[in-house]
């Protein structure tokens, strides 16, 4: 994915991906200020899948902590504009366990 897209273009792509991947929400129901989970009651599995599709599409990997701060499509666009093309390694779940059992 090219990194020369404007924020508005990225926002439209995010919303298009959401509509296609979630499957039960119409494009007309979404605005940039729409709250992703509260307005549509999206479950955590659907949200995780949506995030993975976004990361693949925009060739990025943002820290989980950053995704946890996101609530609207505007905020999602801001995060993608910041991290697209960047891959931040995530901590492996077993790293936490290793520290506990040392």
mmCIF file of C-alpha atoms in Angstrom:
data_model
loop_
_atom_site.group_PDB
_atom_site.id
_atom_site.type_symbol
_atom_site.label_atom_id
_atom_site.label_comp_id
_atom_site.label_asym_id
_atom_site.label_seq_id
_atom_site.Cartn_x
_atom_site.Cartn_y
_atom_site.Cartn_z
ATOM 1 C CA UNK A 1 0.000 0.000 0.000
ATOM 2 C CA UNK A 2 1.309 3.407 -0.953
ATOM 3 C CA UNK A 3 2.047 5.930 1.767
ATOM 4 C CA UNK A 4 1.146 8.963 -0.335
ATOM 5 C CA UNK A 5 -2.582 8.870 0.396
ATOM 6 C CA UNK A 6 -4.206 11.797 2.147
ATOM 7 C CA UNK A 7 -5.811 11.368 5.546
ATOM 8 C CA UNK A 8 -9.242 11.671 3.925
ATOM 9 C CA UNK A 9 -8.412 8.871 1.472
ATOM 10 C CA UNK A 10 -7.161 6.691 4.328
ATOM 11 C CA UNK A 11 -10.349 7.407 6.297
ATOM 12 C CA UNK A 12 -12.536 6.343 3.357
ATOM 13 C CA UNK A 13 -10.536 3.133 2.928
ATOM 14 C CA UNK A 14 -10.901 2.353 6.651
ATOM 15 C CA UNK A 15 -14.665 2.799 6.494
ATOM 16 C CA UNK A 16 -14.914 0.728 3.293
ATOM 17 C CA UNK A 17 -12.915 -2.096 4.900
ATOM 18 C CA UNK A 18 -15.112 -1.929 8.012
ATOM 19 C CA UNK A 19 -18.311 -2.207 5.968
ATOM 20 C CA UNK A 20 -16.995 -5.156 3.935
ATOM 21 C CA UNK A 21 -15.362 -7.078 6.789
ATOM 22 C CA UNK A 22 -18.009 -6.576 9.486
ATOM 23 C CA UNK A 23 -20.735 -7.261 6.951
ATOM 24 C CA UNK A 24 -23.906 -6.118 8.702
ATOM 25 C CA UNK A 25 -23.444 -2.333 8.703
ATOM 26 C CA UNK A 26 -24.329 -0.031 5.823
ATOM 27 C CA UNK A 27 -21.902 2.652 4.677
ATOM 28 C CA UNK A 28 -24.523 5.351 5.262
ATOM 29 C CA UNK A 29 -24.586 4.517 8.989
ATOM 30 C CA UNK A 30 -20.928 5.511 9.437
ATOM 31 C CA UNK A 31 -19.380 8.939 9.876
ATOM 32 C CA UNK A 32 -15.774 9.799 10.778
ATOM 33 C CA UNK A 33 -16.906 10.464 14.367
ATOM 34 C CA UNK A 34 -18.761 7.151 14.706
ATOM 35 C CA UNK A 35 -17.640 5.141 17.734
ATOM 36 C CA UNK A 36 -16.532 1.773 16.371
ATOM 37 C CA UNK A 37 -17.719 -0.428 19.234
ATOM 38 C CA UNK A 38 -20.418 1.530 21.070
ATOM 39 C CA UNK A 39 -22.414 2.618 18.024
ATOM 40 C CA UNK A 40 -22.468 -0.844 16.468
ATOM 41 C CA UNK A 41 -21.921 -3.204 19.404
ATOM 42 C CA UNK A 42 -18.990 -4.895 17.658
ATOM 43 C CA UNK A 43 -17.562 -7.829 19.612
ATOM 44 C CA UNK A 44 -13.868 -8.221 20.362
ATOM 45 C CA UNK A 45 -13.346 -10.970 17.756
ATOM 46 C CA UNK A 46 -14.767 -8.788 14.989
ATOM 47 C CA UNK A 47 -12.728 -5.829 16.173
ATOM 48 C CA UNK A 48 -9.518 -7.870 16.304
ATOM 49 C CA UNK A 49 -10.140 -9.147 12.797
ATOM 50 C CA UNK A 50 -10.865 -5.612 11.530
ATOM 51 C CA UNK A 51 -7.595 -4.367 13.033
ATOM 52 C CA UNK A 52 -5.628 -7.228 11.460
ATOM 53 C CA UNK A 53 -7.131 -6.439 8.044
ATOM 54 C CA UNK A 54 -6.232 -2.755 8.458
ATOM 55 C CA UNK A 55 -2.662 -3.609 9.456
ATOM 56 C CA UNK A 56 -2.266 -5.872 6.461
ATOM 57 C CA UNK A 57 -3.838 -3.391 4.048
ATOM 58 C CA UNK A 58 -1.695 -0.470 5.244
ATOM 59 C CA UNK A 59 1.451 -2.585 5.753
ATOM 60 C CA UNK A 60 1.777 -1.642 9.399
ATOM 61 C CA UNK A 61 1.931 -3.104 12.869
ATOM 62 C CA UNK A 62 1.114 -0.680 15.677
ATOM 63 C CA UNK A 63 1.485 -1.559 19.351
ATOM 64 C CA UNK A 64 -1.594 -3.104 20.932
ATOM 65 C CA UNK A 65 -1.609 -0.291 23.484
ATOM 66 C CA UNK A 66 -2.145 2.208 20.660
ATOM 67 C CA UNK A 67 -5.090 0.278 19.216
ATOM 68 C CA UNK A 68 -6.678 0.104 22.670
ATOM 69 C CA UNK A 69 -6.885 3.921 22.744
ATOM 70 C CA UNK A 70 -8.882 4.094 19.504
ATOM 71 C CA UNK A 71 -12.632 4.581 19.551
ATOM 72 C CA UNK A 72 -13.673 6.445 16.372
ATOM 73 C CA UNK A 73 -12.900 6.136 12.693
ATOM 74 C CA UNK A 74 -11.160 9.535 12.855
ATOM 75 C CA UNK A 75 -8.829 8.220 15.561
ATOM 76 C CA UNK A 76 -8.225 5.077 13.519
ATOM 77 C CA UNK A 77 -7.189 7.204 10.531
ATOM 78 C CA UNK A 78 -4.825 9.230 12.737
ATOM 79 C CA UNK A 79 -3.180 6.052 14.033
ATOM 80 C CA UNK A 80 -2.766 4.627 10.555
ATOM 81 C CA UNK A 81 -1.294 7.891 9.252
ATOM 82 C CA UNK A 82 1.245 7.668 12.065
ATOM 83 C CA UNK A 83 2.185 3.991 11.700
ATOM 84 C CA UNK A 84 1.573 2.964 8.076
ATOM 85 C CA UNK A 85 4.631 1.274 6.689
ATOM 86 C CA UNK A 86 5.974 0.828 10.244
ATOM 87 C CA UNK A 87 6.085 -2.472 12.083
ATOM 88 C CA UNK A 88 6.558 -2.284 15.835
ATOM 89 C CA UNK A 89 7.235 -5.739 17.289
ATOM 90 C CA UNK A 90 4.625 -6.818 19.781
ATOM 91 C CA UNK A 91 5.482 -8.511 23.024
ATOM 92 C CA UNK A 92 4.836 -12.203 22.907
ATOM 93 C CA UNK A 93 2.326 -13.490 25.480
ATOM 94 C CA UNK A 94 4.856 -15.949 26.802
ATOM 95 C CA UNK A 95 7.327 -13.127 27.627
ATOM 96 C CA UNK A 96 5.007 -12.187 30.477
ATOM 97 C CA UNK A 97 4.927 -15.787 31.707
ATOM 98 C CA UNK A 98 8.697 -16.081 31.600
ATOM 99 C CA UNK A 99 9.042 -13.084 33.894
ATOM 100 C CA UNK A 100 6.570 -14.529 36.359
ATOM 101 C CA UNK A 101 8.201 -17.974 36.563
ATOM 102 C CA UNK A 102 11.849 -16.902 36.778
#
